[in-house]
């Protein structure tokens, strides 16, 4: 029986998960999202077309594959409809291959308003949320007030919707924030009809049946480990477990069923929103990374904060997730830098710290190792043996330091710009 492989981000999100899941989909039967919601923006490129997915798994462009939205995901019907409409325009019909858990929670218009009101009230301590209603929806889930996809099928759905909306309106009275959920309801209920048209399932039974039928399953993470609600840079995190354990609770898979854990890491670091970022660059180098890497949010368009690769943070993420294989993306963006820096430790209060500790009162000052860069255009390379020696030294150093093999190297946004070092 095949085990379930998990692919997840090891930094603050936007590592290139969408691209790599799309590349790996031909090797799997089922692609399953297990947490997060429309705060995610997963970009795929092929045939000179770019697609950004928010809720739908990144296997959707392969028509013979099953895509599953698990119970751990939160769905905004409005975003979901926009996404499916855009796919239908290019001939991809999600209803054919998309299964949705009846236990996945729904984001109401009033959840989004609460998100905005809460962020506005926080002032300069705001998280920098994508304002997609993620926090309030997960709060209602754990508070046992939430509305789930399965509720759509019940005759009292509208009653439940109205009850929850009114609860939110009561909470909103405590905020100095004006907006009316009624304005968004037509679109929201149209989105509900779109969800109803998909295959709504008891996904824990569904996925375990797939496992027993020896199907190959890839669980697709959203966000990244350093945004995990428990292990990330709290409170500057998202509201779900983005780590490997989240795949178990977000799909109903036993831990013993997990196989390979693919950890995706960008060759440098980025972050959108607030919170600590030890290697952040506020200078021309940071600006150059942003420009060369086109580091602007896929969901909000915000400029991403940029900095050098952070090894203690990477080792932390590898430890928490039990990563078995590393996938390095966007190394092509580093082309042309004479010197590359990698953070190997931090200085904090006069001491050297060799492990990540984001909750210290003092900011962490990175200690860097410098490596020689390369100047060749590597984005068209098809064979690992053609990669410059400096590039390989960079990859080998990461492997030596982490003890985890790099099995995939991504050198561009397109499907085709992908190398598998162990196959060459
Ligand atoms: P995700 O959220 O992890 O799926 O990542 P995003 O899609 O938000 O951000 C990654 C961005 O980098 C997207 O614009 C991708 O098209 C692009 N991308 C992915 N892999 C590579 C790569 O290896 N090189 C370059 N230059 N761009 C990449
Ligand atoms: P993908 O899947 C990058 C960040 C937000 C904010 C914090 C909380 O594309 O990698 P939320 O909307 O969840 O309340 O925001 O988390 N964030 C992301 N950053 N990529 C993402 O997803 C993100 N999803 C949330 O910017 O700092
Ligand atoms: Mg993204």
GROMACS .gro file of C-alpha atoms and ligand atoms in nm:
model
  480
    1UNK     CA    1   0.000   0.000   0.000
    2UNK     CA    2   0.137   0.344  -0.093
    3UNK     CA    3   0.189   0.597   0.181
    4UNK     CA    4   0.062   0.954   0.152
    5UNK     CA    5   0.335   1.201   0.056
    6UNK     CA    6   0.316   1.556   0.187
    7UNK     CA    7   0.453   1.868   0.021
    8UNK     CA    8   0.479   2.182   0.229
    9UNK     CA    9   0.655   2.517   0.261
   10UNK     CA   10   0.948   2.549   0.502
   11UNK     CA   11   0.958   2.930   0.522
   12UNK     CA   12   0.690   3.201   0.535
   13UNK     CA   13   0.492   3.077   0.234
   14UNK     CA   14   0.525   3.148  -0.140
   15UNK     CA   15   0.810   2.898  -0.179
   16UNK     CA   16   0.668   2.774  -0.510
   17UNK     CA   17   0.437   2.499  -0.383
   18UNK     CA   18   0.184   2.542  -0.665
   19UNK     CA   19   0.444   2.507  -0.937
   20UNK     CA   20   0.602   2.197  -0.788
   21UNK     CA   21   0.272   2.024  -0.706
   22UNK     CA   22   0.173   2.071  -1.071
   23UNK     CA   23   0.506   1.917  -1.178
   24UNK     CA   24   0.460   1.618  -0.945
   25UNK     CA   25   0.092   1.556  -1.022
   26UNK     CA   26   0.162   1.309  -1.308
   27UNK     CA   27   0.319   1.077  -1.046
   28UNK     CA   28   0.006   1.076  -0.828
   29UNK     CA   29  -0.365   0.982  -0.846
   30UNK     CA   30  -0.498   1.228  -0.589
   31UNK     CA   31  -0.389   1.581  -0.489
   32UNK     CA   32  -0.536   1.697  -0.158
   33UNK     CA   33  -0.527   2.039   0.012
   34UNK     CA   34  -0.536   1.999   0.392
   35UNK     CA   35  -0.544   2.349   0.548
   36UNK     CA   36  -0.561   2.719   0.483
   37UNK     CA   37  -0.798   2.884   0.242
   38UNK     CA   38  -0.803   3.178   0.003
   39UNK     CA   39  -0.512   3.339   0.190
   40UNK     CA   40  -0.305   3.102  -0.026
   41UNK     CA   41  -0.199   3.198  -0.377
   42UNK     CA   42  -0.039   2.910  -0.565
   43UNK     CA   43   0.100   2.999  -0.906
   44UNK     CA   44   0.141   2.757  -1.196
   45UNK     CA   45   0.279   2.829  -1.540
   46UNK     CA   46   0.271   2.620  -1.855
   47UNK     CA   47   0.219   2.691  -2.227
   48UNK     CA   48   0.296   3.058  -2.153
   49UNK     CA   49  -0.014   3.088  -1.936
   50UNK     CA   50  -0.005   3.175  -1.568
   51UNK     CA   51  -0.272   3.050  -1.324
   52UNK     CA   52  -0.316   3.142  -0.959
   53UNK     CA   53  -0.512   2.903  -0.738
   54UNK     CA   54  -0.639   2.992  -0.391
   55UNK     CA   55  -0.864   2.710  -0.275
   56UNK     CA   56  -0.843   2.445  -0.544
   57UNK     CA   57  -0.553   2.197  -0.530
   58UNK     CA   58  -0.274   2.250  -0.782
   59UNK     CA   59  -0.340   1.916  -0.953
   60UNK     CA   60  -0.656   2.051  -1.120
   61UNK     CA   61  -0.496   2.100  -1.464
   62UNK     CA   62  -0.443   1.725  -1.503
   63UNK     CA   63  -0.790   1.605  -1.601
   64UNK     CA   64  -0.734   1.240  -1.512
   65UNK     CA   65  -0.643   1.317  -1.150
   66UNK     CA   66  -0.865   1.352  -0.845
   67UNK     CA   67  -0.842   1.675  -0.646
   68UNK     CA   68  -0.967   1.693  -0.289
   69UNK     CA   69  -1.032   1.988  -0.060
   70UNK     CA   70  -0.996   1.839   0.287
   71UNK     CA   71  -1.176   1.908   0.614
   72UNK     CA   72  -0.891   2.131   0.735
   73UNK     CA   73  -0.951   2.388   0.460
   74UNK     CA   74  -1.173   2.696   0.491
   75UNK     CA   75  -1.364   2.798   0.179
   76UNK     CA   76  -1.494   3.136   0.070
   77UNK     CA   77  -1.772   3.056  -0.181
   78UNK     CA   78  -1.713   3.390  -0.359
   79UNK     CA   79  -1.345   3.320  -0.419
   80UNK     CA   80  -1.424   2.958  -0.503
   81UNK     CA   81  -1.670   3.062  -0.774
   82UNK     CA   82  -1.425   3.312  -0.924
   83UNK     CA   83  -1.162   3.041  -0.932
   84UNK     CA   84  -1.387   2.782  -1.094
   85UNK     CA   85  -1.522   3.036  -1.345
   86UNK     CA   86  -1.166   3.122  -1.450
   87UNK     CA   87  -1.082   2.754  -1.491
   88UNK     CA   88  -1.396   2.686  -1.693
   89UNK     CA   89  -1.300   2.963  -1.935
   90UNK     CA   90  -0.992   2.765  -2.028
   91UNK     CA   91  -1.174   2.434  -2.052
   92UNK     CA   92  -1.096   2.293  -1.706
   93UNK     CA   93  -1.421   2.179  -1.545
   94UNK     CA   94  -1.359   2.146  -1.170
   95UNK     CA   95  -1.693   1.973  -1.105
   96UNK     CA   96  -1.560   1.671  -1.296
   97UNK     CA   97  -1.263   1.595  -1.074
   98UNK     CA   98  -1.298   1.804  -0.760
   99UNK     CA   99  -1.416   1.651  -0.432
  100UNK     CA  100  -1.488   1.869  -0.128
  101UNK     CA  101  -1.506   1.760   0.234
  102UNK     CA  102  -1.842   1.814   0.399
  103UNK     CA  103  -1.643   1.903   0.711
  104UNK     CA  104  -1.456   2.195   0.549
  105UNK     CA  105  -1.565   2.526   0.702
  106UNK     CA  106  -1.726   2.816   0.516
  107UNK     CA  107  -1.597   3.173   0.527
  108UNK     CA  108  -1.897   3.407   0.560
  109UNK     CA  109  -1.895   3.769   0.439
  110UNK     CA  110  -1.912   3.868   0.807
  111UNK     CA  111  -1.594   3.668   0.879
  112UNK     CA  112  -1.412   3.887   0.630
  113UNK     CA  113  -1.553   4.201   0.787
  114UNK     CA  114  -1.444   4.078   1.131
  115UNK     CA  115  -1.094   4.013   0.995
  116UNK     CA  116  -1.073   4.369   0.862
  117UNK     CA  117  -1.217   4.519   1.183
  118UNK     CA  118  -0.977   4.322   1.401
  119UNK     CA  119  -0.674   4.421   1.195
  120UNK     CA  120  -0.779   4.788   1.188
  121UNK     CA  121  -0.819   4.786   1.568
  122UNK     CA  122  -0.469   4.643   1.615
  123UNK     CA  123  -0.304   4.946   1.455
  124UNK     CA  124   0.073   4.909   1.425
  125UNK     CA  125   0.063   4.560   1.587
  126UNK     CA  126  -0.155   4.428   1.304
  127UNK     CA  127  -0.058   4.088   1.163
  128UNK     CA  128  -0.076   4.192   0.801
  129UNK     CA  129  -0.350   3.938   0.735
  130UNK     CA  130  -0.461   3.882   0.377
  131UNK     CA  131  -0.807   3.990   0.508
  132UNK     CA  132  -0.970   3.682   0.358
  133UNK     CA  133  -1.151   3.600   0.683
  134UNK     CA  134  -0.917   3.316   0.777
  135UNK     CA  135  -0.865   3.397   1.147
  136UNK     CA  136  -1.234   3.454   1.235
  137UNK     CA  137  -1.340   3.139   1.045
  138UNK     CA  138  -1.093   2.915   1.229
  139UNK     CA  139  -1.197   3.086   1.555
  140UNK     CA  140  -1.558   2.984   1.488
  141UNK     CA  141  -1.440   2.632   1.400
  142UNK     CA  142  -1.255   2.582   1.730
  143UNK     CA  143  -1.526   2.777   1.915
  144UNK     CA  144  -1.777   2.524   1.773
  145UNK     CA  145  -1.989   2.788   1.603
  146UNK     CA  146  -1.879   2.735   1.244
  147UNK     CA  147  -2.079   2.665   0.931
  148UNK     CA  148  -1.954   2.370   0.729
  149UNK     CA  149  -1.991   2.266   0.366
  150UNK     CA  150  -2.216   1.978   0.477
  151UNK     CA  151  -2.460   2.231   0.624
  152UNK     CA  152  -2.546   2.341   0.269
  153UNK     CA  153  -2.734   2.013   0.231
  154UNK     CA  154  -2.956   2.071   0.535
  155UNK     CA  155  -3.296   2.244   0.516
  156UNK     CA  156  -3.203   2.477   0.802
  157UNK     CA  157  -2.891   2.611   0.626
  158UNK     CA  158  -3.025   2.967   0.600
  159UNK     CA  159  -3.126   2.964   0.966
  160UNK     CA  160  -2.775   2.858   1.065
  161UNK     CA  161  -2.619   3.117   0.833
  162UNK     CA  162  -2.833   3.396   0.977
  163UNK     CA  163  -2.762   3.290   1.336
  164UNK     CA  164  -2.386   3.305   1.277
  165UNK     CA  165  -2.405   3.632   1.083
  166UNK     CA  166  -2.604   3.792   1.367
  167UNK     CA  167  -2.346   3.675   1.617
  168UNK     CA  168  -2.081   3.847   1.408
  169UNK     CA  169  -2.288   4.166   1.383
  170UNK     CA  170  -2.304   4.171   1.764
  171UNK     CA  171  -1.926   4.137   1.789
  172UNK     CA  172  -1.878   4.408   1.527
  173UNK     CA  173  -2.062   4.656   1.752
  174UNK     CA  174  -1.748   4.654   1.970
  175UNK     CA  175  -1.536   4.774   1.681
  176UNK     CA  176  -1.519   5.113   1.523
  177UNK     CA  177  -1.566   4.961   1.178
  178UNK     CA  178  -1.853   4.993   0.934
  179UNK     CA  179  -1.948   4.741   0.666
  180UNK     CA  180  -2.261   4.548   0.578
  181UNK     CA  181  -2.240   4.173   0.507
  182UNK     CA  182  -2.571   4.201   0.319
  183UNK     CA  183  -2.384   4.371   0.032
  184UNK     CA  184  -2.190   4.053  -0.037
  185UNK     CA  185  -2.463   3.795   0.012
  186UNK     CA  186  -2.585   3.759  -0.349
  187UNK     CA  187  -2.236   3.665  -0.463
  188UNK     CA  188  -2.187   3.444  -0.159
  189UNK     CA  189  -2.502   3.240  -0.221
  190UNK     CA  190  -2.414   3.208  -0.590
  191UNK     CA  191  -2.082   3.064  -0.473
  192UNK     CA  192  -2.267   2.821  -0.247
  193UNK     CA  193  -2.449   2.686  -0.555
  194UNK     CA  194  -2.113   2.633  -0.725
  195UNK     CA  195  -1.989   2.435  -0.425
  196UNK     CA  196  -2.312   2.232  -0.426
  197UNK     CA  197  -2.240   2.134  -0.788
  198UNK     CA  198  -1.914   1.965  -0.685
  199UNK     CA  199  -1.882   1.623  -0.526
  200UNK     CA  200  -1.934   1.673  -0.153
  201UNK     CA  201  -1.788   1.382   0.043
  202UNK     CA  202  -1.700   1.247   0.384
  203UNK     CA  203  -1.340   1.304   0.292
  204UNK     CA  204  -1.182   1.100   0.571
  205UNK     CA  205  -1.360   0.789   0.439
  206UNK     CA  206  -1.292   0.892   0.081
  207UNK     CA  207  -0.918   0.935   0.127
  208UNK     CA  208  -0.873   0.620   0.333
  209UNK     CA  209  -1.058   0.425   0.066
  210UNK     CA  210  -0.815   0.571  -0.187
  211UNK     CA  211  -0.523   0.460   0.032
  212UNK     CA  212  -0.668   0.108   0.059
  213UNK     CA  213  -0.712   0.098  -0.319
  214UNK     CA  214  -0.336   0.164  -0.343
  215UNK     CA  215  -0.382   0.507  -0.500
  216UNK     CA  216  -0.091   0.749  -0.480
  217UNK     CA  217  -0.179   1.062  -0.284
  218UNK     CA  218   0.004   1.393  -0.253
  219UNK     CA  219  -0.107   1.631   0.024
  220UNK     CA  220  -0.049   1.997  -0.073
  221UNK     CA  221   0.027   2.241   0.205
  222UNK     CA  222  -0.053   2.610   0.202
  223UNK     CA  223   0.141   2.892   0.371
  224UNK     CA  224   0.465   2.774   0.536
  225UNK     CA  225   0.601   2.625   0.857
  226UNK     CA  226   0.704   2.963   1.001
  227UNK     CA  227   0.339   3.075   0.967
  228UNK     CA  228   0.210   2.771   1.163
  229UNK     CA  229  -0.026   2.874   1.445
  230UNK     CA  230   0.175   2.674   1.702
  231UNK     CA  231   0.532   2.674   1.572
  232UNK     CA  232   0.549   2.989   1.361
  233UNK     CA  233   0.641   3.342   1.464
  234UNK     CA  234   0.330   3.377   1.685
  235UNK     CA  235   0.120   3.595   1.684
  236UNK     CA  236   0.240   3.686   1.332
  237UNK     CA  237   0.111   3.361   1.187
  238UNK     CA  238  -0.192   3.221   1.012
  239UNK     CA  239  -0.464   3.033   1.202
  240UNK     CA  240  -0.402   2.674   1.092
  241UNK     CA  241  -0.141   2.402   1.135
  242UNK     CA  242   0.065   2.435   0.822
  243UNK     CA  243   0.304   2.159   0.930
  244UNK     CA  244   0.305   1.792   0.835
  245UNK     CA  245   0.081   1.702   1.130
  246UNK     CA  246  -0.178   1.931   0.970
  247UNK     CA  247  -0.205   1.686   0.682
  248UNK     CA  248  -0.319   1.417   0.928
  249UNK     CA  249  -0.580   1.634   1.100
  250UNK     CA  250  -0.677   1.819   0.782
  251UNK     CA  251  -0.749   1.503   0.583
  252UNK     CA  252  -0.816   1.229   0.840
  253UNK     CA  253  -0.498   1.035   0.770
  254UNK     CA  254  -0.322   0.840   1.046
  255UNK     CA  255   0.041   0.952   1.110
  256UNK     CA  256   0.164   0.602   1.021
  257UNK     CA  257   0.025   0.654   0.669
  258UNK     CA  258   0.260   0.945   0.593
  259UNK     CA  259   0.544   0.863   0.353
  260UNK     CA  260   0.777   1.120   0.197
  261UNK     CA  261   0.772   1.473   0.332
  262UNK     CA  262   0.881   1.715   0.059
  263UNK     CA  263   0.996   2.043   0.210
  264UNK     CA  264   1.002   2.336  -0.032
  265UNK     CA  265   1.255   2.607   0.029
  266UNK     CA  266   1.323   2.921  -0.169
  267UNK     CA  267   1.696   2.985  -0.224
  268UNK     CA  268   1.649   3.306  -0.023
  269UNK     CA  269   1.369   3.416   0.213
  270UNK     CA  270   1.055   3.621   0.168
  271UNK     CA  271   0.772   3.722   0.394
  272UNK     CA  272   0.447   3.917   0.337
  273UNK     CA  273   0.284   4.090   0.631
  274UNK     CA  274   0.425   4.171   0.973
  275UNK     CA  275   0.645   3.979   1.216
  276UNK     CA  276   1.009   3.889   1.276
  277UNK     CA  277   1.237   3.814   0.983
  278UNK     CA  278   1.600   3.788   1.101
  279UNK     CA  279   1.768   3.796   0.757
  280UNK     CA  280   1.550   4.069   0.606
  281UNK     CA  281   1.741   4.314   0.386
  282UNK     CA  282   1.637   4.677   0.385
  283UNK     CA  283   1.900   4.777   0.130
  284UNK     CA  284   1.962   4.758  -0.246
  285UNK     CA  285   2.029   4.384  -0.223
  286UNK     CA  286   1.680   4.327  -0.082
  287UNK     CA  287   1.535   4.545  -0.357
  288UNK     CA  288   1.730   4.348  -0.617
  289UNK     CA  289   1.597   4.015  -0.482
  290UNK     CA  290   1.244   4.154  -0.497
  291UNK     CA  291   1.290   4.276  -0.853
  292UNK     CA  292   1.468   3.969  -0.991
  293UNK     CA  293   1.237   3.731  -0.805
  294UNK     CA  294   0.925   3.935  -0.889
  295UNK     CA  295   0.837   3.911  -0.522
  296UNK     CA  296   0.486   4.053  -0.509
  297UNK     CA  297   0.206   3.861  -0.333
  298UNK     CA  298  -0.003   3.624  -0.550
  299UNK     CA  299  -0.312   3.692  -0.337
  300UNK     CA  300  -0.279   4.056  -0.234
  301UNK     CA  301  -0.017   4.198  -0.473
  302UNK     CA  302   0.177   4.337  -0.175
  303UNK     CA  303   0.558   4.364  -0.214
  304UNK     CA  304   0.720   4.074  -0.030
  305UNK     CA  305   0.994   4.145   0.223
  306UNK     CA  306   1.318   3.979   0.104
  307UNK     CA  307   1.634   3.849   0.269
  308UNK     CA  308   1.904   3.583   0.259
  309UNK     CA  309   1.851   3.213   0.324
  310UNK     CA  310   1.821   3.135   0.694
  311UNK     CA  311   1.968   2.793   0.785
  312UNK     CA  312   1.870   2.773   1.154
  313UNK     CA  313   1.511   2.852   1.049
  314UNK     CA  314   1.532   2.587   0.777
  315UNK     CA  315   1.667   2.327   1.021
  316UNK     CA  316   1.383   2.411   1.259
  317UNK     CA  317   1.123   2.354   0.985
  318UNK     CA  318   1.290   2.028   0.882
  319UNK     CA  319   1.277   1.909   1.243
  320UNK     CA  320   0.910   1.998   1.298
  321UNK     CA  321   0.797   1.835   0.973
  322UNK     CA  322   1.031   1.536   0.951
  323UNK     CA  323   1.132   1.646   0.601
  324UNK     CA  324   1.278   1.360   0.395
  325UNK     CA  325   1.348   1.547   0.069
  326UNK     CA  326   1.426   1.911  -0.003
  327UNK     CA  327   1.301   2.102  -0.306
  328UNK     CA  328   1.494   2.421  -0.382
  329UNK     CA  329   1.311   2.686  -0.584
  330UNK     CA  330   1.403   3.022  -0.737
  331UNK     CA  331   1.781   2.967  -0.725
  332UNK     CA  332   1.779   3.125  -1.075
  333UNK     CA  333   1.691   3.454  -0.902
  334UNK     CA  334   2.037   3.453  -0.738
  335UNK     CA  335   2.215   3.460  -1.075
  336UNK     CA  336   2.446   3.760  -1.106
  337UNK     CA  337   2.512   3.816  -0.735
  338UNK     CA  338   2.893   3.813  -0.687
  339UNK     CA  339   2.857   3.696  -0.329
  340UNK     CA  340   2.574   3.499  -0.172
  341UNK     CA  341   2.509   3.499   0.198
  342UNK     CA  342   2.359   3.223   0.410
  343UNK     CA  343   2.268   3.282   0.773
  344UNK     CA  344   2.426   3.007   0.988
  345UNK     CA  345   2.348   3.138   1.339
  346UNK     CA  346   2.222   3.447   1.519
  347UNK     CA  347   2.365   3.691   1.770
  348UNK     CA  348   2.123   3.773   2.048
  349UNK     CA  349   2.204   3.971   2.362
  350UNK     CA  350   2.578   3.911   2.309
  351UNK     CA  351   2.537   3.534   2.275
  352UNK     CA  352   2.558   3.318   1.964
  353UNK     CA  353   2.236   3.123   1.905
  354UNK     CA  354   2.261   2.827   1.667
  355UNK     CA  355   1.887   2.755   1.660
  356UNK     CA  356   1.575   2.953   1.575
  357UNK     CA  357   1.409   3.130   1.866
  358UNK     CA  358   1.168   3.390   1.737
  359UNK     CA  359   1.019   3.489   2.070
  360UNK     CA  360   1.327   3.656   2.220
  361UNK     CA  361   1.272   4.017   2.323
  362UNK     CA  362   1.575   4.132   2.123
  363UNK     CA  363   1.583   4.101   1.744
  364UNK     CA  364   1.811   3.826   1.618
  365UNK     CA  365   2.118   3.948   1.431
  366UNK     CA  366   2.221   3.704   1.159
  367UNK     CA  367   2.572   3.558   1.136
  368UNK     CA  368   2.653   3.493   0.769
  369UNK     CA  369   2.863   3.252   0.569
  370UNK     CA  370   2.958   3.398   0.231
  371UNK     CA  371   2.969   3.192  -0.086
  372UNK     CA  372   3.079   3.279  -0.436
  373UNK     CA  373   2.789   3.339  -0.675
  374UNK     CA  374   2.753   3.248  -1.044
  375UNK     CA  375   2.687   3.467  -1.346
  376UNK     CA  376   2.563   3.216  -1.606
  377UNK     CA  377   2.193   3.212  -1.699
  378UNK     CA  378   2.084   2.881  -1.545
  379UNK     CA  379   1.713   2.910  -1.620
  380UNK     CA  380   1.729   2.703  -1.941
  381UNK     CA  381   1.955   2.426  -1.809
  382UNK     CA  382   1.806   2.081  -1.862
  383UNK     CA  383   2.080   1.864  -1.713
  384UNK     CA  384   2.224   1.899  -1.364
  385UNK     CA  385   2.574   1.832  -1.493
  386UNK     CA  386   2.556   2.168  -1.676
  387UNK     CA  387   2.495   2.365  -1.356
  388UNK     CA  388   2.783   2.595  -1.254
  389UNK     CA  389   3.020   2.466  -0.984
  390UNK     CA  390   2.928   2.761  -0.757
  391UNK     CA  391   2.560   2.668  -0.786
  392UNK     CA  392   2.632   2.306  -0.692
  393UNK     CA  393   2.848   2.422  -0.399
  394UNK     CA  394   2.547   2.623  -0.275
  395UNK     CA  395   2.317   2.319  -0.302
  396UNK     CA  396   2.573   2.082  -0.151
  397UNK     CA  397   2.625   2.315   0.145
  398UNK     CA  398   2.251   2.313   0.219
  399UNK     CA  399   2.246   1.932   0.197
  400UNK     CA  400   2.548   1.896   0.426
  401UNK     CA  401   2.412   2.137   0.684
  402UNK     CA  402   2.060   1.992   0.694
  403UNK     CA  403   2.141   1.626   0.628
  404UNK     CA  404   1.849   1.612   0.380
  405UNK     CA  405   1.896   1.545   0.006
  406UNK     CA  406   1.787   1.802  -0.251
  407UNK     CA  407   1.582   1.596  -0.498
  408UNK     CA  408   1.418   1.871  -0.703
  409UNK     CA  409   1.562   2.203  -0.823
  410UNK     CA  410   1.326   2.459  -0.976
  411UNK     CA  411   1.489   2.716  -1.204
  412UNK     CA  412   1.190   2.911  -1.331
  413UNK     CA  413   0.813   2.950  -1.298
  414UNK     CA  414   0.734   2.718  -1.589
  415UNK     CA  415   0.664   2.346  -1.544
  416UNK     CA  416   0.955   2.267  -1.772
  417UNK     CA  417   1.213   2.458  -1.565
  418UNK     CA  418   1.255   2.174  -1.318
  419UNK     CA  419   1.550   1.940  -1.257
  420UNK     CA  420   1.561   1.612  -1.069
  421UNK     CA  421   1.929   1.584  -0.955
  422UNK     CA  422   1.907   1.220  -0.850
  423UNK     CA  423   1.788   1.107  -1.193
  424UNK     CA  424   2.090   1.245  -1.374
  425LIG     P1  425   0.328   2.922  -0.349
  425LIG     O1  426   0.233   3.003  -0.268
  425LIG     O2  427   0.425   2.846  -0.264
  425LIG     O3  428   0.261   2.833  -0.449
  425LIG     O4  429   0.416   3.027  -0.430
  425LIG     P2  430   0.360   3.156  -0.511
  425LIG     O5  431   0.295   3.109  -0.635
  425LIG     O6  432   0.283   3.245  -0.421
  425LIG     O7  433   0.496   3.233  -0.538
  425LIG     C1  434   0.599   3.176  -0.609
  425LIG     C2  435   0.628   3.265  -0.731
  425LIG     O8  436   0.752   3.227  -0.788
  425LIG     C3  437   0.527   3.246  -0.841
  425LIG     O9  438   0.517   3.367  -0.912
  425LIG     C4  439   0.588   3.138  -0.929
  425LIG    O10  440   0.545   3.145  -1.064
  425LIG     C5  441   0.734   3.171  -0.919
  425LIG     N1  442   0.826   3.057  -0.923
  425LIG     C6  443   0.808   2.930  -0.876
  425LIG     N2  444   0.923   2.860  -0.888
  425LIG     C7  445   1.013   2.943  -0.944
  425LIG     C8  446   1.152   2.930  -0.979
  425LIG    O11  447   1.215   2.826  -0.960
  425LIG     N3  448   1.213   3.040  -1.034
  425LIG     C9  449   1.147   3.157  -1.053
  425LIG     N4  450   1.216   3.258  -1.107
  425LIG     N5  451   1.018   3.173  -1.022
  425LIG    C10  452   0.953   3.068  -0.966
  426LIG     P1  453   0.075   3.058   0.025
  426LIG     O1  454  -0.003   2.929   0.037
  426LIG     C1  455   0.253   3.404   0.220
  426LIG     C2  456   0.050   3.556   0.577
  426LIG     C3  457  -0.015   3.693   0.567
  426LIG     C4  458  -0.003   3.739   0.712
  426LIG     C5  459  -0.026   3.611   0.790
  426LIG     C6  460  -0.169   3.590   0.836
  426LIG     O2  461   0.053   3.131  -0.101
  426LIG     O3  462   0.219   3.034   0.056
  426LIG     P2  463  -0.402   3.535   0.720
  426LIG     O4  464  -0.464   3.588   0.596
  426LIG     O5  465  -0.376   3.389   0.718
  426LIG     O6  466  -0.473   3.580   0.844
  426LIG     O7  467  -0.257   3.609   0.726
  426LIG     O8  468   0.010   3.504   0.703
  426LIG     N1  469   0.006   3.459   0.475
  426LIG     C7  470   0.081   3.421   0.371
  426LIG     N2  471   0.203   3.464   0.331
  426LIG     N3  472   0.190   3.304   0.154
  426LIG     C8  473   0.070   3.258   0.194
  426LIG     O9  474   0.010   3.151   0.140
  426LIG     C9  475   0.007   3.321   0.306
  426LIG     N4  476  -0.110   3.303   0.370
  426LIG    C10  477  -0.109   3.387   0.474
  426LIG    O10  478   0.056   3.776   0.478
  426LIG    O11  479   0.128   3.782   0.737
  427LIG    MG1  480   0.165   3.202  -0.255
   0.00000   0.00000   0.00000
